[in-house]
């Protein structure tokens, strides 16, 4: 072994809530568990909209029986980040951040996990067992249209201030799209929502739907249902609708079409 190489009973890939929960359980079973994350602890949550509140209550998000207490009805993104940091410290979990797992080799009882640190070091962790807890936010689902890579196009939503008095187009029909459109409108943007379906997904949060429907009905937010994006230009989005082609003004475009998990590590070890 070279410097930085490690041996563990259990190697956990991903320091999100599931990876941390696995580490706590392993620790309680008397195992040495090492958690490796390509970014920071709970990095997926760092990508949430800045002011979002969880759908789940704090109790449902808590780990290892450690109380997660917040004053509001639902925890904020910031509450959750503080809680998961505290979990790592409280349980003394061995978490290696900014170290990406590149490959898993071997088999039950004798895995070799190859990692790459941010400083450029290549490491090997030998582990009896491996848990892959890399979540399902691997990469955004792209529209695959010309102009999607332009600088005014985002695949994540943070907050609406940047769109004050701007034309903004939100693409998507899920909860993230609806919440982004509402937040943009409340931040003073002129918002058009474009979705290829005839209405929103069924899984939209129950309190978000009437809010959006009322804004659409009163004309505060424009909506193009059954509309597909053809391409994105610096100042507009071209869409096809049942009524024909249309150029919708947009100095900012938010593509809220979900994420796909990265399954490469699992496929490499034969998990299908
Ligand atoms: C806006 C928003 C609100 C949400 N609200 C809720 C809610 O109210 N309740 C709820 O239950 N869920 C909610 N979710 C979903 C929730 O975030 C996920 O279910 C949860 O993060 C999944 O946890 P996880 O540990 O499986 O994966 P993640 O939290 O995605 O963690 C995976 C980790 O793996 C790391 N990783 C990936 N690949 C590698 C690699 N090759 N090497 C090393 N590390 C790697 C990543 O950096 C990441 O830190 C919400 C999601 C969003 C976007």
Coordinates of C-alpha atoms and ligand atoms in Angstrom, one line a residue:
X1 CA 0.0 0.0 0.0
X2 CA 1.1 3.6 -0.6
X3 CA 0.6 6.6 1.6
X4 CA -3.2 7.4 1.7
X5 CA -4.2 3.9 1.0
X6 CA -6.6 2.4 3.6
X7 CA -8.2 -0.8 4.7
X8 CA -11.8 -0.9 6.0
X9 CA -14.5 -3.4 6.7
X10 CA -17.0 -1.3 4.8
X11 CA -16.4 1.3 2.2
X12 CA -19.4 3.6 1.5
X13 CA -19.4 5.7 -1.6
X14 CA -21.4 8.9 -1.0
X15 CA -21.8 11.0 2.1
X16 CA -25.4 11.9 1.5
X17 CA -28.1 11.0 4.1
X18 CA -28.1 7.3 2.9
X19 CA -24.3 7.0 3.1
X20 CA -24.2 8.5 6.5
X21 CA -27.0 6.3 7.8
X22 CA -25.1 3.2 6.5
X23 CA -22.0 4.4 8.3
X24 CA -23.8 4.8 11.6
X25 CA -25.3 1.3 11.3
X26 CA -21.9 -0.2 10.4
X27 CA -20.3 1.6 13.4
X28 CA -22.9 0.2 15.7
X29 CA -22.2 -3.3 14.4
X30 CA -18.5 -2.8 15.3
X31 CA -17.2 -2.4 11.8
X32 CA -14.7 0.1 10.6
X33 CA -16.6 2.1 7.9
X34 CA -15.0 4.7 5.7
X35 CA -17.2 7.1 3.7
X36 CA -15.8 8.7 0.6
X37 CA -17.5 11.6 -1.2
X38 CA -16.5 13.3 -4.4
X39 CA -17.6 16.6 -2.9
X40 CA -18.6 17.6 0.6
X41 CA -21.0 15.9 3.1
X42 CA -24.6 16.2 1.9
X43 CA -23.5 17.8 -1.3
X44 CA -26.8 17.2 -3.1
X45 CA -28.5 19.4 -0.6
X46 CA -26.0 22.2 -1.3
X47 CA -27.5 22.3 -4.8
X48 CA -31.1 22.8 -3.6
X49 CA -32.7 26.2 -4.2
X50 CA -31.3 28.5 -1.5
X51 CA -34.5 29.2 0.4
X52 CA -36.3 25.9 -0.2
X53 CA -37.9 24.0 2.7
X54 CA -38.0 20.2 2.8
X55 CA -41.3 18.4 2.1
X56 CA -40.4 16.0 4.9
X57 CA -40.5 16.9 8.6
X58 CA -37.2 17.1 10.5
X59 CA -38.0 13.8 12.3
X60 CA -38.2 11.9 8.9
X61 CA -34.8 13.3 7.9
X62 CA -33.0 12.5 11.2
X63 CA -30.3 9.8 11.3
X64 CA -29.2 7.3 13.9
X65 CA -31.7 8.5 16.5
X66 CA -30.0 11.9 16.8
X67 CA -32.7 14.5 17.2
X68 CA -33.2 17.0 14.4
X69 CA -35.0 19.9 15.9
X70 CA -36.1 23.0 14.0
X71 CA -38.4 25.8 15.1
X72 CA -40.3 25.9 11.8
X73 CA -42.8 23.2 10.5
X74 CA -40.3 21.9 7.9
X75 CA -36.5 22.2 7.9
X76 CA -34.7 24.6 5.5
X77 CA -31.8 23.6 3.3
X78 CA -29.5 25.4 5.8
X79 CA -31.0 23.5 8.8
X80 CA -30.3 20.2 7.0
X81 CA -26.7 21.0 6.1
X82 CA -26.0 22.0 9.7
X83 CA -27.7 18.8 10.9
X84 CA -25.7 16.5 8.6
X85 CA -22.5 18.2 9.6
X86 CA -23.4 17.6 13.2
X87 CA -24.2 14.0 12.5
X88 CA -20.7 13.4 11.2
X89 CA -19.1 15.0 14.2
X90 CA -21.5 13.5 16.8
X91 CA -20.9 9.9 15.6
X92 CA -17.3 10.5 14.8
X93 CA -17.8 9.1 11.2
X94 CA -14.7 8.7 9.1
X95 CA -15.7 10.7 6.0
X96 CA -13.2 11.6 3.3
X97 CA -14.4 14.5 1.3
X98 CA -13.4 15.7 -2.2
X99 CA -12.2 12.2 -3.1
X100 CA -14.0 10.6 -6.0
X101 CA -14.4 6.9 -6.4
X102 CA -13.4 6.0 -9.9
X103 CA -13.6 2.2 -10.0
X104 CA -14.5 -0.7 -7.8
X105 CA -12.7 -4.0 -8.4
X106 CA -12.8 -7.4 -6.7
X107 CA -15.6 -9.2 -5.0
X108 CA -17.3 -9.7 -1.6
X109 CA -14.7 -9.9 1.1
X110 CA -11.9 -8.4 -1.0
X111 CA -12.8 -5.2 -2.9
X112 CA -10.3 -2.7 -4.1
X113 CA -11.8 0.8 -4.5
X114 CA -9.8 3.2 -6.6
X115 CA -10.2 6.9 -5.7
X116 CA -8.9 10.2 -6.9
X117 CA -8.4 13.2 -4.6
X118 CA -8.9 16.8 -5.4
X119 CA -5.2 17.3 -5.0
X120 CA -4.7 14.7 -7.8
X121 CA -3.6 11.7 -5.7
X122 CA -4.7 8.2 -6.8
X123 CA -5.6 6.0 -3.8
X124 CA -6.8 2.4 -3.1
X125 CA -9.1 1.5 -0.3
X126 CA -9.3 -2.2 0.5
X127 CA -12.7 -3.2 1.9
X128 CA -14.6 -6.3 2.7
X129 CA -17.8 -4.8 1.5
X130 CA -18.9 -1.8 -0.5
X131 CA -22.1 0.3 -0.3
X132 CA -22.8 2.5 -3.2
X133 CA -25.0 5.5 -2.0
X134 CA -24.5 7.9 -4.8
X135 CA -28.1 9.0 -5.0
X136 CA -30.0 9.9 -8.1
X137 CA -28.7 13.4 -8.9
X138 CA -25.8 12.4 -11.1
X139 CA -26.4 14.7 -14.0
X140 CA -29.2 16.9 -15.3
X141 CA -31.6 15.6 -18.0
X142 CA -30.7 17.7 -21.0
X143 CA -33.2 18.9 -23.6
X144 CA -30.6 18.2 -26.3
X145 CA -31.4 21.4 -28.2
X146 CA -29.1 23.9 -29.8
X147 CA -28.2 26.8 -27.4
X148 CA -28.6 24.7 -24.2
X149 CA -25.0 25.4 -23.2
X150 CA -25.4 29.2 -23.5
X151 CA -24.4 31.1 -20.3
X152 CA -27.9 32.3 -19.5
X153 CA -29.2 28.7 -19.4
X154 CA -29.2 27.0 -16.0
X155 CA -30.1 23.4 -15.1
X156 CA -30.4 24.2 -11.4
X157 CA -32.4 26.8 -9.7
X158 CA -31.0 28.9 -6.8
X159 CA -33.1 32.0 -6.3
X160 CA -35.0 34.6 -8.2
X161 CA -33.2 37.9 -7.5
X162 CA -31.1 37.7 -10.7
X163 CA -34.3 37.7 -12.8
X164 CA -35.8 40.9 -11.4
X165 CA -37.5 42.7 -14.3
X166 CA -36.2 40.1 -16.7
X167 CA -37.9 37.7 -19.1
X168 CA -37.5 34.2 -17.7
X169 CA -38.5 30.9 -19.2
X170 CA -38.8 27.8 -17.0
X171 CA -38.9 24.5 -18.9
X172 CA -40.4 21.5 -17.1
X173 CA -43.6 20.2 -15.5
X174 CA -42.5 18.9 -12.2
X175 CA -42.4 20.4 -8.7
X176 CA -39.0 22.1 -9.2
X177 CA -40.3 23.9 -12.3
X178 CA -43.5 25.1 -10.6
X179 CA -41.6 26.3 -7.5
X180 CA -39.0 28.0 -9.6
X181 CA -41.6 29.8 -11.7
X182 CA -43.4 31.0 -8.6
X183 CA -40.3 32.2 -6.9
X184 CA -39.1 34.0 -10.1
X185 CA -42.5 35.7 -10.4
X186 CA -42.3 36.8 -6.7
X187 CA -38.9 38.1 -7.4
X188 CA -40.2 40.5 -10.1
X189 CA -39.5 38.4 -13.3
X190 CA -41.8 38.1 -16.3
X191 CA -42.2 34.3 -16.3
X192 CA -43.3 31.8 -19.0
X193 CA -43.4 28.1 -18.1
X194 CA -43.0 25.7 -21.1
X195 CA -43.9 22.1 -20.7
X196 CA -44.3 19.3 -23.3
X197 CA -47.2 17.8 -21.4
X198 CA -50.8 19.0 -21.1
X199 CA -50.4 19.8 -17.3
X200 CA -48.1 19.3 -14.3
X201 CA -46.8 16.0 -13.1
X202 CA -49.1 14.3 -10.5
X203 CA -46.3 14.4 -7.8
X204 CA -46.3 18.2 -7.5
X205 CA -46.6 19.3 -3.9
X206 CA -50.3 19.8 -3.0
X207 CA -49.8 23.4 -1.8
X208 CA -47.8 24.4 -4.8
X209 CA -50.4 23.4 -7.4
X210 CA -53.2 25.8 -6.4
X211 CA -50.7 28.7 -6.0
X212 CA -49.4 28.1 -9.5
X213 CA -52.9 27.6 -11.0
X214 CA -54.1 30.9 -9.5
X215 CA -51.0 32.7 -10.9
X216 CA -51.6 31.2 -14.3
X217 CA -55.4 32.0 -14.3
X218 CA -54.8 35.6 -13.4
X219 CA -52.1 35.9 -16.1
X220 CA -49.2 36.6 -13.7
X221 CA -47.3 33.6 -15.1
X222 CA -47.7 32.7 -18.8
X223 CA -47.9 29.0 -19.6
X224 CA -47.3 27.0 -22.8
X225 CA -48.6 23.4 -22.3
X226 CA -47.9 20.8 -25.0
X227 CA -45.0 22.9 -26.1
X228 CA -41.5 21.7 -27.0
X229 CA -38.3 23.7 -27.0
X230 CA -36.7 23.8 -30.5
X231 CA -33.7 25.9 -29.6
X232 CA -32.4 28.5 -27.3
X233 CA -31.0 31.9 -28.5
X234 CA -29.3 34.5 -26.4
X235 CA -32.6 36.4 -25.9
X236 CA -35.3 33.9 -26.6
X237 CA -36.5 30.3 -26.6
X238 CA -38.1 29.0 -29.7
X239 CA -41.0 26.5 -29.0
X240 CA -43.4 24.5 -31.0
X241 CA -47.0 24.5 -29.7
X242 CA -50.2 23.1 -31.1
X243 CA -50.9 26.6 -32.4
X244 CA -47.5 26.7 -34.2
X245 CA -44.0 28.0 -33.6
X246 CA -43.4 30.8 -31.1
X247 CA -40.4 32.8 -30.0
X248 CA -40.7 33.4 -26.2
X249 CA -38.5 36.2 -24.9
X250 CA -36.0 35.0 -22.3
X251 CA -32.9 36.6 -20.9
X252 CA -32.7 33.7 -18.4
X253 CA -33.7 30.1 -19.0
X254 CA -34.1 27.5 -16.3
X255 CA -34.3 23.9 -17.5
X256 CA -35.9 22.0 -14.7
X257 CA -36.3 18.6 -16.3
X258 CA -34.9 16.4 -13.5
X259 CA -31.7 14.4 -13.0
X260 CA -30.5 11.0 -13.8
X261 CA -28.4 8.8 -11.5
X262 CA -24.8 7.9 -12.5
X263 CA -24.8 4.1 -12.5
X264 CA -21.3 3.6 -13.9
X265 CA -19.8 2.3 -10.7
X266 CA -22.6 -0.2 -10.2
X267 CA -22.4 -1.4 -13.8
X268 CA -18.7 -1.8 -13.6
X269 CA -19.0 -4.3 -10.7
X270 CA -21.8 -6.2 -12.6
X271 CA -24.9 -4.8 -10.8
X272 CA -27.6 -4.5 -13.4
Ligands
LIG1 C1 -35.3 20.7 -3.9 C2 -35.3 19.3 -3.4 C3 -36.1 19.0 -2.2 C4 -36.1 17.7 -1.7 N1 -36.8 17.5 -0.6 C5 -36.8 16.2 -0.1 C6 -37.6 16.0 1.1 O1 -38.3 16.8 1.6 N2 -37.6 14.7 1.6 C7 -36.8 13.7 1.1 O2 -36.8 12.6 1.6 N3 -36.1 14.0 0.0 C8 -36.1 15.2 -0.6 N4 -35.3 15.4 -1.7 C9 -34.5 14.3 -2.3 C10 -33.3 14.1 -1.4 O3 -32.4 15.1 -1.6 C11 -32.6 12.8 -1.9 O4 -33.6 11.8 -1.7 C12 -31.4 12.5 -1.0 O5 -30.4 13.5 -1.1 C13 -30.9 11.1 -1.4 O6 -29.9 10.8 -0.5 P1 -28.7 9.9 -0.9 O7 -27.8 9.8 0.3 O8 -29.2 8.6 -1.5 O9 -28.0 10.6 -2.1 P2 -27.4 12.1 -2.2 O10 -27.8 12.9 -1.1 O11 -27.6 12.5 -3.6 O12 -25.8 11.8 -2.0 C14 -25.0 11.2 -2.9 C15 -23.6 11.6 -2.6 O13 -22.7 10.7 -3.4 C16 -21.6 11.5 -3.9 N5 -21.0 10.8 -5.0 C17 -21.6 10.6 -6.2 N6 -20.8 9.9 -7.0 C18 -19.6 9.7 -6.3 C19 -18.4 9.0 -6.6 N7 -18.1 8.5 -7.8 N8 -17.4 9.0 -5.6 C20 -17.7 9.6 -4.4 N9 -18.8 10.2 -4.1 C21 -19.8 10.3 -5.0 C22 -22.2 12.8 -4.2 O14 -21.2 13.8 -4.1 C23 -23.2 13.0 -3.0 O15 -22.7 13.7 -1.9 C24 -35.3 16.7 -2.3 C25 -34.6 17.0 -3.4 C26 -34.6 18.2 -4.0 C27 -33.7 18.5 -5.2

